[in-house]
Structure formats: C-alpha cells, structure tokens
mmCIF file of C-alpha atoms and ligand atoms in Angstrom:
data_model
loop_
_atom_site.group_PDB
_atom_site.id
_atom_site.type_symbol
_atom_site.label_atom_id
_atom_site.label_comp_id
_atom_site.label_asym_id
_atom_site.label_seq_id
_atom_site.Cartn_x
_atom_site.Cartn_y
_atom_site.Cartn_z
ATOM 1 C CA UNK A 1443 83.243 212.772 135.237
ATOM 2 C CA UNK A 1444 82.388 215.586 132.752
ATOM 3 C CA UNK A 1445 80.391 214.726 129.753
ATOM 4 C CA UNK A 1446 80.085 216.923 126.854
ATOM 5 C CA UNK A 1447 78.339 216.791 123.602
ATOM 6 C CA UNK A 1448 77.195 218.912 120.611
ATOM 7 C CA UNK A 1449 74.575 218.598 118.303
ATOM 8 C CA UNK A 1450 73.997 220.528 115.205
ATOM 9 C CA UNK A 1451 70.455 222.468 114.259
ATOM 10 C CA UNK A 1452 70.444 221.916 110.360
ATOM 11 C CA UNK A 1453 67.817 219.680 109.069
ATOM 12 C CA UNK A 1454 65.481 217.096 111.336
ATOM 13 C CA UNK A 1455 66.424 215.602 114.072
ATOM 14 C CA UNK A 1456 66.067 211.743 112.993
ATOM 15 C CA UNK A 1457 65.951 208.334 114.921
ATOM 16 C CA UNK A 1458 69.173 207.912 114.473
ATOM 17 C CA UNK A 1459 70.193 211.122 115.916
ATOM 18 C CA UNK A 1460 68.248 209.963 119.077
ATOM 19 C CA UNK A 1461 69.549 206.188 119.327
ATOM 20 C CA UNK A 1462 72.931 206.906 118.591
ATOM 21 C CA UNK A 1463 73.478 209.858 120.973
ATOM 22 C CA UNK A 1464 70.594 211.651 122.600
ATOM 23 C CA UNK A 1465 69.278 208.760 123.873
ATOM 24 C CA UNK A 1466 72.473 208.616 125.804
ATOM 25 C CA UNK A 1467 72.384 212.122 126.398
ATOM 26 C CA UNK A 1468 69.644 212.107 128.797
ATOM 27 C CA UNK A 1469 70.901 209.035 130.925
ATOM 28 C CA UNK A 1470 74.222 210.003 131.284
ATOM 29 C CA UNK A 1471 72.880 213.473 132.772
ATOM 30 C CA UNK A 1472 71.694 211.255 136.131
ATOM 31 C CA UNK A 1473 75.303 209.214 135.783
ATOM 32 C CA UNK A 1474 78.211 212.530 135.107
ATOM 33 C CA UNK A 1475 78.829 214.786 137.747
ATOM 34 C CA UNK A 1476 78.205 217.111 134.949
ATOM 35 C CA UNK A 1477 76.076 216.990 131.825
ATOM 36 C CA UNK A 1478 77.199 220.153 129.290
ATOM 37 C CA UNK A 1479 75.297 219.541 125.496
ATOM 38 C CA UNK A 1480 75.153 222.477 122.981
ATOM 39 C CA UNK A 1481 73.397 223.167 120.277
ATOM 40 C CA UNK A 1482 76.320 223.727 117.613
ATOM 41 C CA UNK A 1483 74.985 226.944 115.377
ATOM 42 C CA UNK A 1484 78.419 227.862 114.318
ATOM 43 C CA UNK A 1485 78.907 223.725 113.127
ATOM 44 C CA UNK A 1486 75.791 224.071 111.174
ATOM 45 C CA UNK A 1487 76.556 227.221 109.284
ATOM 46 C CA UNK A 1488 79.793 225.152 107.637
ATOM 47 C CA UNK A 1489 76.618 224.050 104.930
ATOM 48 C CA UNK A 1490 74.096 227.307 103.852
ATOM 49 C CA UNK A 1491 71.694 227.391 106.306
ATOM 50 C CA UNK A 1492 68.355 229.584 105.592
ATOM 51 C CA UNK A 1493 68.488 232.180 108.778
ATOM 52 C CA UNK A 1494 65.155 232.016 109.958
ATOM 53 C CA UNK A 1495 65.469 228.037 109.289
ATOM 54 C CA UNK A 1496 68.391 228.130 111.534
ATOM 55 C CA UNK A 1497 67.074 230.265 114.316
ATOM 56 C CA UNK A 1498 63.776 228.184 114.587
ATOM 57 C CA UNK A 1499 65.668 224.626 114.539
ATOM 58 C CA UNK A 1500 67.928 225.770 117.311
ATOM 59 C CA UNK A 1501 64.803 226.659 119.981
ATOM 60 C CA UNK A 1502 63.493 223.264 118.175
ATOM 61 C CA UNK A 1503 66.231 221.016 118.918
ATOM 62 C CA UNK A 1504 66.678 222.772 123.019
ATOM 63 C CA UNK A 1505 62.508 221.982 122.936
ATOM 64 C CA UNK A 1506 63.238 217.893 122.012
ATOM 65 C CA UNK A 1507 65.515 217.453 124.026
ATOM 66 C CA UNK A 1508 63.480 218.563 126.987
ATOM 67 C CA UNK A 1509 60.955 216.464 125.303
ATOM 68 C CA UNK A 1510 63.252 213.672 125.736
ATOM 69 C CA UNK A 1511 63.808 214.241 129.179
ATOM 70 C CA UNK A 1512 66.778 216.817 129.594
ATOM 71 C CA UNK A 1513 66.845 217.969 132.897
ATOM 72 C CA UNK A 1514 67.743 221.921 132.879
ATOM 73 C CA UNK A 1515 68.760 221.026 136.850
ATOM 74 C CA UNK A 1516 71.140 217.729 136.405
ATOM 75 C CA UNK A 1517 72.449 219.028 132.497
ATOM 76 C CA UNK A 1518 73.305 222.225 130.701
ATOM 77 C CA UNK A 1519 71.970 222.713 127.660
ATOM 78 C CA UNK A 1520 73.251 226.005 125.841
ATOM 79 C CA UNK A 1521 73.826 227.467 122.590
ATOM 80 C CA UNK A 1522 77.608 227.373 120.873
ATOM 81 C CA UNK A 1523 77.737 230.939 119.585
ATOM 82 C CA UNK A 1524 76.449 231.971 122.778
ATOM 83 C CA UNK A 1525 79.969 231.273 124.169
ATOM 84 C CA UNK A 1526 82.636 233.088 122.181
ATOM 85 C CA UNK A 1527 85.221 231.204 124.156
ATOM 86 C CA UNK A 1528 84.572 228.078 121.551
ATOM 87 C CA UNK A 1529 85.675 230.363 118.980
ATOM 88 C CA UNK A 1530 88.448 231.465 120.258
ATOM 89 C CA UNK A 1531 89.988 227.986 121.345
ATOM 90 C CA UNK A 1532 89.381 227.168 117.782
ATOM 91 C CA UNK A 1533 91.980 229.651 116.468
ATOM 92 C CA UNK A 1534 94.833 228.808 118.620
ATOM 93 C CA UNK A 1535 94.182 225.024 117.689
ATOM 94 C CA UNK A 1536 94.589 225.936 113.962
ATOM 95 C CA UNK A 1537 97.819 226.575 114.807
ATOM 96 C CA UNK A 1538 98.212 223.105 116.296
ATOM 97 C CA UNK A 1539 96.714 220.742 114.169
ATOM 98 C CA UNK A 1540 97.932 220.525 110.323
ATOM 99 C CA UNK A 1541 96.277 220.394 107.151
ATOM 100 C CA UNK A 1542 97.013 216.370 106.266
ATOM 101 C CA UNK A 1543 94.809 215.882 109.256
ATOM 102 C CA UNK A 1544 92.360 217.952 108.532
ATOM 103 C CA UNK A 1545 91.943 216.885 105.123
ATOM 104 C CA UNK A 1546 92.024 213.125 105.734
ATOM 105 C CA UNK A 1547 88.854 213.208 108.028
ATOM 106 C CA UNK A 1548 85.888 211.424 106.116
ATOM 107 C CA UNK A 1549 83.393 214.088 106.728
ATOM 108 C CA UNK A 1550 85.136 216.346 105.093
ATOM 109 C CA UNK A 1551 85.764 214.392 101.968
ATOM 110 C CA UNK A 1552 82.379 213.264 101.767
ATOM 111 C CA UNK A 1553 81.026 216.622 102.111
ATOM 112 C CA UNK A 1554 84.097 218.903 100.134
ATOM 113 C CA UNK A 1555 84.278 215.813 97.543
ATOM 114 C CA UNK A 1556 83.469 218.739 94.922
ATOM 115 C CA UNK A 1557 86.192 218.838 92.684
ATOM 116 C CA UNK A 1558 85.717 222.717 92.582
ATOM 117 C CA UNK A 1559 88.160 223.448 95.213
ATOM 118 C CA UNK A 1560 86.757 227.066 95.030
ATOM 119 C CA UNK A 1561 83.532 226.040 96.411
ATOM 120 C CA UNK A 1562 84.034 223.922 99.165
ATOM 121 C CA UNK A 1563 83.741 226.767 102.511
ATOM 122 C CA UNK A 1564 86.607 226.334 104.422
ATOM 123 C CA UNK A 1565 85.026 225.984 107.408
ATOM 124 C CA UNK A 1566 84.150 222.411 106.246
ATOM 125 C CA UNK A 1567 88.105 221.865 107.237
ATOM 126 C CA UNK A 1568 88.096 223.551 110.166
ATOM 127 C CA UNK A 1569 85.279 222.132 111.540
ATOM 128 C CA UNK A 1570 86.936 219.529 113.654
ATOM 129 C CA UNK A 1571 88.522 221.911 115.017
ATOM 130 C CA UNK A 1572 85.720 223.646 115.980
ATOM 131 C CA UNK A 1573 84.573 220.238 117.768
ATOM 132 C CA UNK A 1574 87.720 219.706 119.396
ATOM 133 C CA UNK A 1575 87.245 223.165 120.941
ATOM 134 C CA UNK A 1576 84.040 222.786 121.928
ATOM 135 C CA UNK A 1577 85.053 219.599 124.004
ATOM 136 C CA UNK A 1578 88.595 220.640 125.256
ATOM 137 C CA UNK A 1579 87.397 224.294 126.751
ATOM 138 C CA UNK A 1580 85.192 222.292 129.057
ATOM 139 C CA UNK A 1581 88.047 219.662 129.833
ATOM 140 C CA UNK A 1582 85.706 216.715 128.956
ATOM 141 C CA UNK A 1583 86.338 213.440 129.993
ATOM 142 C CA UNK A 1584 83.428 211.512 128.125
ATOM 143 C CA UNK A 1585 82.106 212.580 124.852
ATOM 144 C CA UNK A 1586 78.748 210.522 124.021
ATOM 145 C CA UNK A 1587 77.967 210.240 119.905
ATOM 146 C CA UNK A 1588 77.564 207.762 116.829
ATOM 147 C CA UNK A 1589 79.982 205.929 115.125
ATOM 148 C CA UNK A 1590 80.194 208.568 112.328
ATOM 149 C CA UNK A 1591 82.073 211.288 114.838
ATOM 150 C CA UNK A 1592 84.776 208.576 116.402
ATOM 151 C CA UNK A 1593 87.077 210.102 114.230
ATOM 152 C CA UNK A 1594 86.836 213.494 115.129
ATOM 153 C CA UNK A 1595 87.267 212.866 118.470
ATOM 154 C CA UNK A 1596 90.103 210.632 117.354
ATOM 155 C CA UNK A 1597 91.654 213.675 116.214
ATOM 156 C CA UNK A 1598 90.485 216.024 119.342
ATOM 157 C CA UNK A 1599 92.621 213.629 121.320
ATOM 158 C CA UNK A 1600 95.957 214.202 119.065
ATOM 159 C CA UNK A 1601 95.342 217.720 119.499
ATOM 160 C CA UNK A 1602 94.930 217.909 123.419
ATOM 161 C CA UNK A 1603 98.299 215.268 123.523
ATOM 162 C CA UNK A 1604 100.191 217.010 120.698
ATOM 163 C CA UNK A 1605 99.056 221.016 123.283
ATOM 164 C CA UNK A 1606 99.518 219.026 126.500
ATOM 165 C CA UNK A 1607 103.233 217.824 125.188
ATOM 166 C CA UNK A 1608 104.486 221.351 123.930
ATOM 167 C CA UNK A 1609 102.853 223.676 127.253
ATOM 168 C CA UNK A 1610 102.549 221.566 129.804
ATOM 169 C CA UNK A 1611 99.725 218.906 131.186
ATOM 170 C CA UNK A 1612 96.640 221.236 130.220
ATOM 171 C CA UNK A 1613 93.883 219.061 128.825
ATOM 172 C CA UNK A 1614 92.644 215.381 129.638
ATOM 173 C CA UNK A 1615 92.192 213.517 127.033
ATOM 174 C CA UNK A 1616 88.432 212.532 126.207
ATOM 175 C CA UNK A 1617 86.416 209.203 125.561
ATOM 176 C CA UNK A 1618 84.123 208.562 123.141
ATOM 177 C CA UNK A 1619 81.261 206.913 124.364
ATOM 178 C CA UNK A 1620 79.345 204.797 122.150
ATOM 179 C CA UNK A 1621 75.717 203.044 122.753
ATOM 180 C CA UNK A 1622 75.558 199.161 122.839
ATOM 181 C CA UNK A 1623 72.994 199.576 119.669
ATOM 182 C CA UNK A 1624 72.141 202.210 118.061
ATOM 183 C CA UNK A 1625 75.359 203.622 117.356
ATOM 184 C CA UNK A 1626 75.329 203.354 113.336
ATOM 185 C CA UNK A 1627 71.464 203.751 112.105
ATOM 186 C CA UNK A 1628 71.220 203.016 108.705
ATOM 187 C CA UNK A 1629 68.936 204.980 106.148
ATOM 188 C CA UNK A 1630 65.368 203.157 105.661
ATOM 189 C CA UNK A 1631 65.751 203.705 102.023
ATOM 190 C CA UNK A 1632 69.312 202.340 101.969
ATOM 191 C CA UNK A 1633 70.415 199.650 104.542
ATOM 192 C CA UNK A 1634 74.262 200.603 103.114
ATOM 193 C CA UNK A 1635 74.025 204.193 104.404
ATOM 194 C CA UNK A 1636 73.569 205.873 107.864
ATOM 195 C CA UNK A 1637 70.368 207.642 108.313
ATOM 196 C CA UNK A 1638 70.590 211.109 107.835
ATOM 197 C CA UNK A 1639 68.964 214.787 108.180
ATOM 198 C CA UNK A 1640 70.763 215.601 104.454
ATOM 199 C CA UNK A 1641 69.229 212.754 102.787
ATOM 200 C CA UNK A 1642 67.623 213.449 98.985
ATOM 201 C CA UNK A 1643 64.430 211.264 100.102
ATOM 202 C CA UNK A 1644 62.580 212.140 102.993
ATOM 203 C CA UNK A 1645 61.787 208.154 103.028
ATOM 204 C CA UNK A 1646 65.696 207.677 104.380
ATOM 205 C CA UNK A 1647 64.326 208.442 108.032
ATOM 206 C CA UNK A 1648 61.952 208.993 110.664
ATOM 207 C CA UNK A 1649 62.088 212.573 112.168
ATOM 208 C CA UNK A 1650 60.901 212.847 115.851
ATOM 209 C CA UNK A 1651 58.575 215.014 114.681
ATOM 210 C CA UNK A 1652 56.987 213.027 111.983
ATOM 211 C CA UNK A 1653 53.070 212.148 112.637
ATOM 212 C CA UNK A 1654 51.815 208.744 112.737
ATOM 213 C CA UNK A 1655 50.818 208.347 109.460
ATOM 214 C CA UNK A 1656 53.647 210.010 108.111
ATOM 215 C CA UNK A 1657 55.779 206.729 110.178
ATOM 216 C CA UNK A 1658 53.609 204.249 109.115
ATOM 217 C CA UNK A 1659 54.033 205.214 105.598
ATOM 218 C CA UNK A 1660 57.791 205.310 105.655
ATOM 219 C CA UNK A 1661 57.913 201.997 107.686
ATOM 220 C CA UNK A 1662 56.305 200.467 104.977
ATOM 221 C CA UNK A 1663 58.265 201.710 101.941
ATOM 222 C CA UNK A 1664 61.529 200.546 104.447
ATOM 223 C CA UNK A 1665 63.544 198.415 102.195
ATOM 224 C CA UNK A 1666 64.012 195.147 103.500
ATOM 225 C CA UNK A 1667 66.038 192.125 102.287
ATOM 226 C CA UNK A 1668 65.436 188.519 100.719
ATOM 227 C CA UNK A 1669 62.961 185.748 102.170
ATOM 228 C CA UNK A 1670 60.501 186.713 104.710
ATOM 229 C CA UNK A 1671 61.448 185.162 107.754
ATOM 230 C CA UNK A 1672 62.067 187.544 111.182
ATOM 231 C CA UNK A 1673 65.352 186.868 112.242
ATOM 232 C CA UNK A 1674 68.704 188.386 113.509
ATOM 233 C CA UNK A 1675 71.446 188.045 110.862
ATOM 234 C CA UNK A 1676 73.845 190.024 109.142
ATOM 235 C CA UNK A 1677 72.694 188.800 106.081
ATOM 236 C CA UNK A 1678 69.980 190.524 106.451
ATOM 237 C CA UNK A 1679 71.315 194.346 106.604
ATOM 238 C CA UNK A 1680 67.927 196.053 106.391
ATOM 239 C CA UNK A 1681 66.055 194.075 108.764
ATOM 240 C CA UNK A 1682 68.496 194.158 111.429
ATOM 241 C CA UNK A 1683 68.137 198.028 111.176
ATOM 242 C CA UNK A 1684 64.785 197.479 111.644
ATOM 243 C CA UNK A 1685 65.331 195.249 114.606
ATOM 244 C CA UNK A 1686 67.861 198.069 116.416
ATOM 245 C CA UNK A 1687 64.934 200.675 115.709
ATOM 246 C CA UNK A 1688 62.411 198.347 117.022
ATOM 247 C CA UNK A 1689 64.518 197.446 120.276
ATOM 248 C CA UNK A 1690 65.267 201.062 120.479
ATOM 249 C CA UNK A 1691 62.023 202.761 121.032
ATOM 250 C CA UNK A 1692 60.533 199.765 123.241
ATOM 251 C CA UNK A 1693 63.910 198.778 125.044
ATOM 252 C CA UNK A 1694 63.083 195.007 124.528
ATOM 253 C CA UNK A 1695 65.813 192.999 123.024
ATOM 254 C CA UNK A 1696 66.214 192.481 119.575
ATOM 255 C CA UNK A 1697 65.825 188.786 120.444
ATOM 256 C CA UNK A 1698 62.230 189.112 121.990
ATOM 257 C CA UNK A 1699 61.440 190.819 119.143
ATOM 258 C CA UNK A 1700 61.906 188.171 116.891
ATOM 259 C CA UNK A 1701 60.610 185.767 118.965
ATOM 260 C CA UNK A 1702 57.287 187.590 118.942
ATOM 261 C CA UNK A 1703 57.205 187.738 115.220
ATOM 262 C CA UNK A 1704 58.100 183.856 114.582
ATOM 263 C CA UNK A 1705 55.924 182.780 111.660
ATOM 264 C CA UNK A 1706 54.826 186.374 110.727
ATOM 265 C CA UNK A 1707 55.990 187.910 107.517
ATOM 266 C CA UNK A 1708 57.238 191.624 106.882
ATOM 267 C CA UNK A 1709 53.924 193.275 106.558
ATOM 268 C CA UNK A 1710 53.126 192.704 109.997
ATOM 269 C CA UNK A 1711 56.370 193.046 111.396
ATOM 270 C CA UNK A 1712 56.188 196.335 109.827
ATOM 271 C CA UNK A 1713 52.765 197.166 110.979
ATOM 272 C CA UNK A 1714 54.201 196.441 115.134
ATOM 273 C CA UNK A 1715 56.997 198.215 114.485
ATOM 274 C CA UNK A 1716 55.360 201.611 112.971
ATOM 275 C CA UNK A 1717 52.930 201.212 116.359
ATOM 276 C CA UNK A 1718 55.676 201.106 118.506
ATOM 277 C CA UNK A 1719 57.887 204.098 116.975
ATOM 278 C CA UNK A 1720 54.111 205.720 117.537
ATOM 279 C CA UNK A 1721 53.672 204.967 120.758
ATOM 280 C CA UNK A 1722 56.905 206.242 121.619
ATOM 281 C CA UNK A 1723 56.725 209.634 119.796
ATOM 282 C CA UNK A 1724 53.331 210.158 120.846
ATOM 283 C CA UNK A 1725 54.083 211.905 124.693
ATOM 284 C CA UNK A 1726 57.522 213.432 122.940
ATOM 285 C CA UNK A 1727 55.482 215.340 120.892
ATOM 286 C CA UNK A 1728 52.978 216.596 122.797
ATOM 287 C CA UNK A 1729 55.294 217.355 125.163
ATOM 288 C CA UNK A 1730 57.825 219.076 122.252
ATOM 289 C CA UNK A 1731 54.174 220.882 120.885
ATOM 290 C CA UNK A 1732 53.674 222.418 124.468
ATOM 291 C CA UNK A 1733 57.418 223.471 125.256
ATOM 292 C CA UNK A 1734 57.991 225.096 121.221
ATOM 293 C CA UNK A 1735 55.039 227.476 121.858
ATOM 294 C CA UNK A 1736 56.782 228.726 124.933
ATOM 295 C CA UNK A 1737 59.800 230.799 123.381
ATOM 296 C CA UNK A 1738 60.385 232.768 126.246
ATOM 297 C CA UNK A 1739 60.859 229.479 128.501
ATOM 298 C CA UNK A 1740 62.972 227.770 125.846
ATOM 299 C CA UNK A 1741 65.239 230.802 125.713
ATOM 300 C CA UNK A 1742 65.773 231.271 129.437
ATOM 301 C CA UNK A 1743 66.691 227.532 129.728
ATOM 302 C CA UNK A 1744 69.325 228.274 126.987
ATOM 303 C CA UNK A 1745 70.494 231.540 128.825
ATOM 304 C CA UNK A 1746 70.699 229.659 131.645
ATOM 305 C CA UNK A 1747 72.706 226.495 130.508
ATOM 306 C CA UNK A 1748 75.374 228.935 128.882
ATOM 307 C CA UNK A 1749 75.663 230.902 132.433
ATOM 308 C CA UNK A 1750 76.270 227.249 133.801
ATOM 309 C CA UNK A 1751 79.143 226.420 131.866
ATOM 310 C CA UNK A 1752 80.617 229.712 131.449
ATOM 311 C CA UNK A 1753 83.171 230.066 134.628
ATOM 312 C CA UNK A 1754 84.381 226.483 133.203
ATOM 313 C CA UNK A 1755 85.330 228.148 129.637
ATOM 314 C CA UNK A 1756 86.743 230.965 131.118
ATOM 315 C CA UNK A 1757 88.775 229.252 132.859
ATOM 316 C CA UNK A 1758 90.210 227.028 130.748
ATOM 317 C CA UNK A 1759 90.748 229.970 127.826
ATOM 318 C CA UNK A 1760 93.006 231.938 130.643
ATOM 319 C CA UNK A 1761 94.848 228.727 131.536
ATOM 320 C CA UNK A 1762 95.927 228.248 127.541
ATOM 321 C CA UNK A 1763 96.616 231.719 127.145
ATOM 322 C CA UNK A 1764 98.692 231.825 129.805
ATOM 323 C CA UNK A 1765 100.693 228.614 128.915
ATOM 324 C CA UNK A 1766 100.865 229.878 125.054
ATOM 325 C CA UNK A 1767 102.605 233.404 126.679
ATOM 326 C CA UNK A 1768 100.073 235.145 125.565
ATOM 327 C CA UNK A 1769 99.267 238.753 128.309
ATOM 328 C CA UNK A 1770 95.974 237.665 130.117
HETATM 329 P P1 AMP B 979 74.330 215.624 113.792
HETATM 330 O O1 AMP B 979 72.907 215.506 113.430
HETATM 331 O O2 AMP B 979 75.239 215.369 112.649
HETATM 332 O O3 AMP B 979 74.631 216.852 114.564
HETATM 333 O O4 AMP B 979 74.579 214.415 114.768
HETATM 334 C C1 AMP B 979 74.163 214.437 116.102
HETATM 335 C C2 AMP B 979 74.542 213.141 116.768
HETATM 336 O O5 AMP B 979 73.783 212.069 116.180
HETATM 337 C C3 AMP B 979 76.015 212.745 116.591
HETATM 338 O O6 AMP B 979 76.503 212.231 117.804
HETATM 339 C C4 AMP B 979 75.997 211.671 115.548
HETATM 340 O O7 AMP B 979 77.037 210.742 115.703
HETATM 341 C C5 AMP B 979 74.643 211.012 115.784
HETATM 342 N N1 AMP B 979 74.123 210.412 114.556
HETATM 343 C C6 AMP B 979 73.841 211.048 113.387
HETATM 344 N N2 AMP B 979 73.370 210.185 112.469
HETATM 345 C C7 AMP B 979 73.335 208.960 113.076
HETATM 346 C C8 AMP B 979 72.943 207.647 112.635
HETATM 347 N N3 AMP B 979 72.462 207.418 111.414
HETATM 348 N N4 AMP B 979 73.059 206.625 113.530
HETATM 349 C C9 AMP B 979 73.520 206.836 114.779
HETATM 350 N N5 AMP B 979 73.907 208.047 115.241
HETATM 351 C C10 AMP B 979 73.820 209.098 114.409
HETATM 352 N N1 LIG B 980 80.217 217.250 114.776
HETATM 353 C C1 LIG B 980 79.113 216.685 115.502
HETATM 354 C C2 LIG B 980 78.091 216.120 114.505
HETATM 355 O O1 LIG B 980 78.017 216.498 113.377
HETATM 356 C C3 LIG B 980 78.435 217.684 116.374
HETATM 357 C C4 LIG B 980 79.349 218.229 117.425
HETATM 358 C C5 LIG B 980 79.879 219.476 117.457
HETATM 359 C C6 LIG B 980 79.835 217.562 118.577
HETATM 360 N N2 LIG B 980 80.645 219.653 118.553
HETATM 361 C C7 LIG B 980 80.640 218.499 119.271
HETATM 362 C C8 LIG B 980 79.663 216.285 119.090
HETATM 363 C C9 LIG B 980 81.315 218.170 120.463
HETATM 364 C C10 LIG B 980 80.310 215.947 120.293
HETATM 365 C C11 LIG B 980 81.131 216.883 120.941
HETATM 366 O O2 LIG B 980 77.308 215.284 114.888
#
C-alpha cells in the first residue's frame, strides 16, 4: 500500500487541518509500506501568496508535522515544486480531463464565484489537475484527507480510468481515506461552515500554533447552540463540533466526554475543553519552536524526502510518455 497526500502552505495550519488529515498522516506512516506527503507550493500559489509568507509557511508546515510525529525514516515528506515531474503530469492530463469537469468542482466555484471572469487565475481550474498529478505520478493507492477534497479525488479517479482505458492499464485507481471523526471540522464562529485557514475572523479556528490564552479566548467566544445541557445530538451543530475537537485532542470518546460533564453548563465545558486543546499543543510546540529555528535541518529533511520519491516519479513520467508515443 502507497499512501500519498498533499497539503498546501497558505495561511495556518488549523485543528481541522490536523483532525481531518494529518492526524491520519502520521499513523498511516507505521501502517503503508510507503508514506509520500508534500507540501503543495505550486497548489498554494492558485490564491496570491506574499513570497516571503510562502517560503516561511512551507519550512513551517515540514517543522509541524515533525512536531506531530512524522517520521523522516517510515514517511517522505518533500516539497511539490521540488519535483518538476508533478508539473509535467499535469499538462498531459489537461488534455484528458474536460472543462465541464473542471468547472463543476465546488472548490472552484466557491473560490472563482467572482462574476469577473477576467479575474479568476486559471490555475484555480486546473488545480485538480494538479492534485490528480500529484497522486497518480506516485501510483497511489490510498489518499488520506477531509471531506472537502472527496471530490477531487472523485475526479483523479475518472482521469486515471478515462488514461488507463485509452493507453493501456497504467494507473491504479486511488482511495480516499477518511477519519472516523474529524473529517468535516466546522468553523468555531460558524457551526454551518468548515473551519478554515481563509476565514475573515481569526475566531473561526484554532491554529496549532496559537498560545494558550489565545485558545482559551477563542474557546470561549465558540458559538454554541440552545439550552445548556452537554449532550451528543445533531440538534446541537456547534456543540457536537466541540465534542469531535474535544475527543480529538484527548482520544476519549465523545461519549465519556459527556458523561464527565453531566450537570455542568457551557462555561465549564468550555473551560476543560480549552485545557485539553492546551495540553495537547503544549509538547507540539515546543517541539515545532525547537525544529523552526533549525533551517538547515528542516531543509535537508525536505531534500531528502524529494530524493525518496524521485525514482518513483520518474518512473511513472517515462511509462506515460511512452504509452502517449511520445520519444523518451
Ligand atoms: P488545506 O489546508 O486546504 O491544504 O487542507 C489540508 C487537509 O486538511 C486536506 O486534507 C483537507 O481536507 C483537510 N481539511 C481542511 N479543512 C478541514 C476541516 N475544516 N475539517 C477537516 N479537514 C479539513
Ligand atoms: N487540494 C488539497 C487541499 O486543498 C491539497 C492537495 C494537493 C492534496 N495535492 C494533493 C491532497 C494530493 C491529497 C493528495 O487540501
């Protein structure tokens, strides 16, 4: 089993990046045969990115992660403009995939929704693509992310059946895999909305690298719904996405939780669950603050991961030139 996934360096990396995908990340580099996840420059740049923004978020996202518990000797972890063989892969599947696709995906519309046609980058519609590449030059069987990228990788499967159909059996095609809980964090600001790096409030989520009284602050501005009882129910939107958060970062059940709090109201509810997002930022970080002063390190893990994973890319690029007819 090869596991591959990508995650971008534009904005913070939130709690929801973390329980819906890094989280699994990290375990699944002790359960794959291989473990390849890149940090996806070239994604990010599809929205202005300041450069020196971009350049310190990359060596921050490679430092979390090792923070997290990435293992430079069980899982790659590389940059994507590092290996131009994403790139390339991307072209010759612009030529396979067509623009009704491209244009139905939800990202896109959410982010192009401008009706300024002349503004929206096109990279914004390519960008699947770009995804798609990044998974099928490695071959990936299992692709680990949120809910929100399903149908990307919806579409990455199309394109390795609709390739595998014209040249020849070239490409498996790849799983999503999706965390028990977790998968869909919503904002803390807006129970209705997944959390997210390009929110307009910085109250919408926790960033790993928030400080303690910067969580225990947001925790308690959270939204949370009508009556005051602690309980499971999808009537109450906001508190469950409390509950996942709080199950998340102490790996008890959402049902122990709320046995714990029987009787108690939101305030303390609130008060346990900014101590236990504390308590489980509080060795990230000072292992993150320790690894980010490091560059050097950072960028020889990086240099490394890409020299992991790059006979695999090669590979693969000869194999689909040679199928197109291309001279290789
Ligand atoms: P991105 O920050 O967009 O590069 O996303 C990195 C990974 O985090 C992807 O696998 C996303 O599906 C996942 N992710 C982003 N936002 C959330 C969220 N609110 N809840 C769960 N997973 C998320
Ligand atoms: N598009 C993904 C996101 O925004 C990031 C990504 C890029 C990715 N390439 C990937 C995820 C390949 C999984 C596999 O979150």
């Amino acid at each position: 089993m090869r596991v591959l996934s990508g995650i971008q360096p534009s904005g913070v990396v939130h709690l929801g990046n973390y329980l819906g995908a890094i989280r699994q990340h990290i375990e699944l580099q002790n359960q794959a045969d291989q473990a390849f996840y890149s940090i996806v420059d070239l994604h990010a740049i599809t929205t202005p990115q300041e450069p020196k923004d971009l350049h310190q978020r990359t060596l921050s996202i490679a430092a979390l992660y090792l923070a997290l518990g990435l293992n430079p000797e069980k899982a790659s972890l590389f940059v994507q403009s590092h290996r131009p063989e994403h790139t390339e892969l991307t072209w010759i599947l612009t030529t396979i995939a067509n623009l009704g696709e491209l244009e139905r995906m939800t990202q896109f519309k959410e982010k192009g929704r401008s009706d300024e046609r002349n503004q929206v980058p096109m990279g914004l519609l390519s960008y699947p693509l770009l995804m798609a590449a990044d998974i099928l030059i490695y071959k990936a069987d299992r692709v680990p992310v949120g809910d929100d990228q399903v149908q990307h990788l919806e579409l990455t499967r199309d394109l390795a059946k609709r390739f595998n159909s014209r040249f020849g059996e070239t490409f498996p095609i790849p799983e999503p895999v999706l965390p028990k809980n977790g998968a869909r964090i919503m904002g803390l600001d807006d129970p209705t909305k997944k959390m997210s790096k390009s929110a307009t409030s910085e109250n919408n989520y926790i960033a790993l690298t928030d400080d303690p009284d910067t969580v225990t602050k947001k925790i308690k501005k959270a939204v949370t719904d009508s009556g005051s009882e602690i309980e499971l129910s999808d009537d109450k939107p906001a508190l469950k996405n409390l509950l996942t958060i709080f199950s998340g970062v102490t790996n008890n059940s959402m049902g122990e939780i709320v046995t714990e709090h029987q009787g108690q109201g939101y305030a303390d509810f609130k008060a346990n669950l900014a101590e236990a997002i504390n308590e489980f930022l509080a060795p990230v970080q000072a292992k993150y603050n320790q690894l980010i002063s490091d560059e050097n390190h950072l960028l020889s893990i990086l240099k490394q991961g890409s020299e992991q994973v790059a006979p695999i890319a090669q590979a693969t690029l000869k194999e689909v030139k040679e199928k197109i007819g291309f001279i290789v």
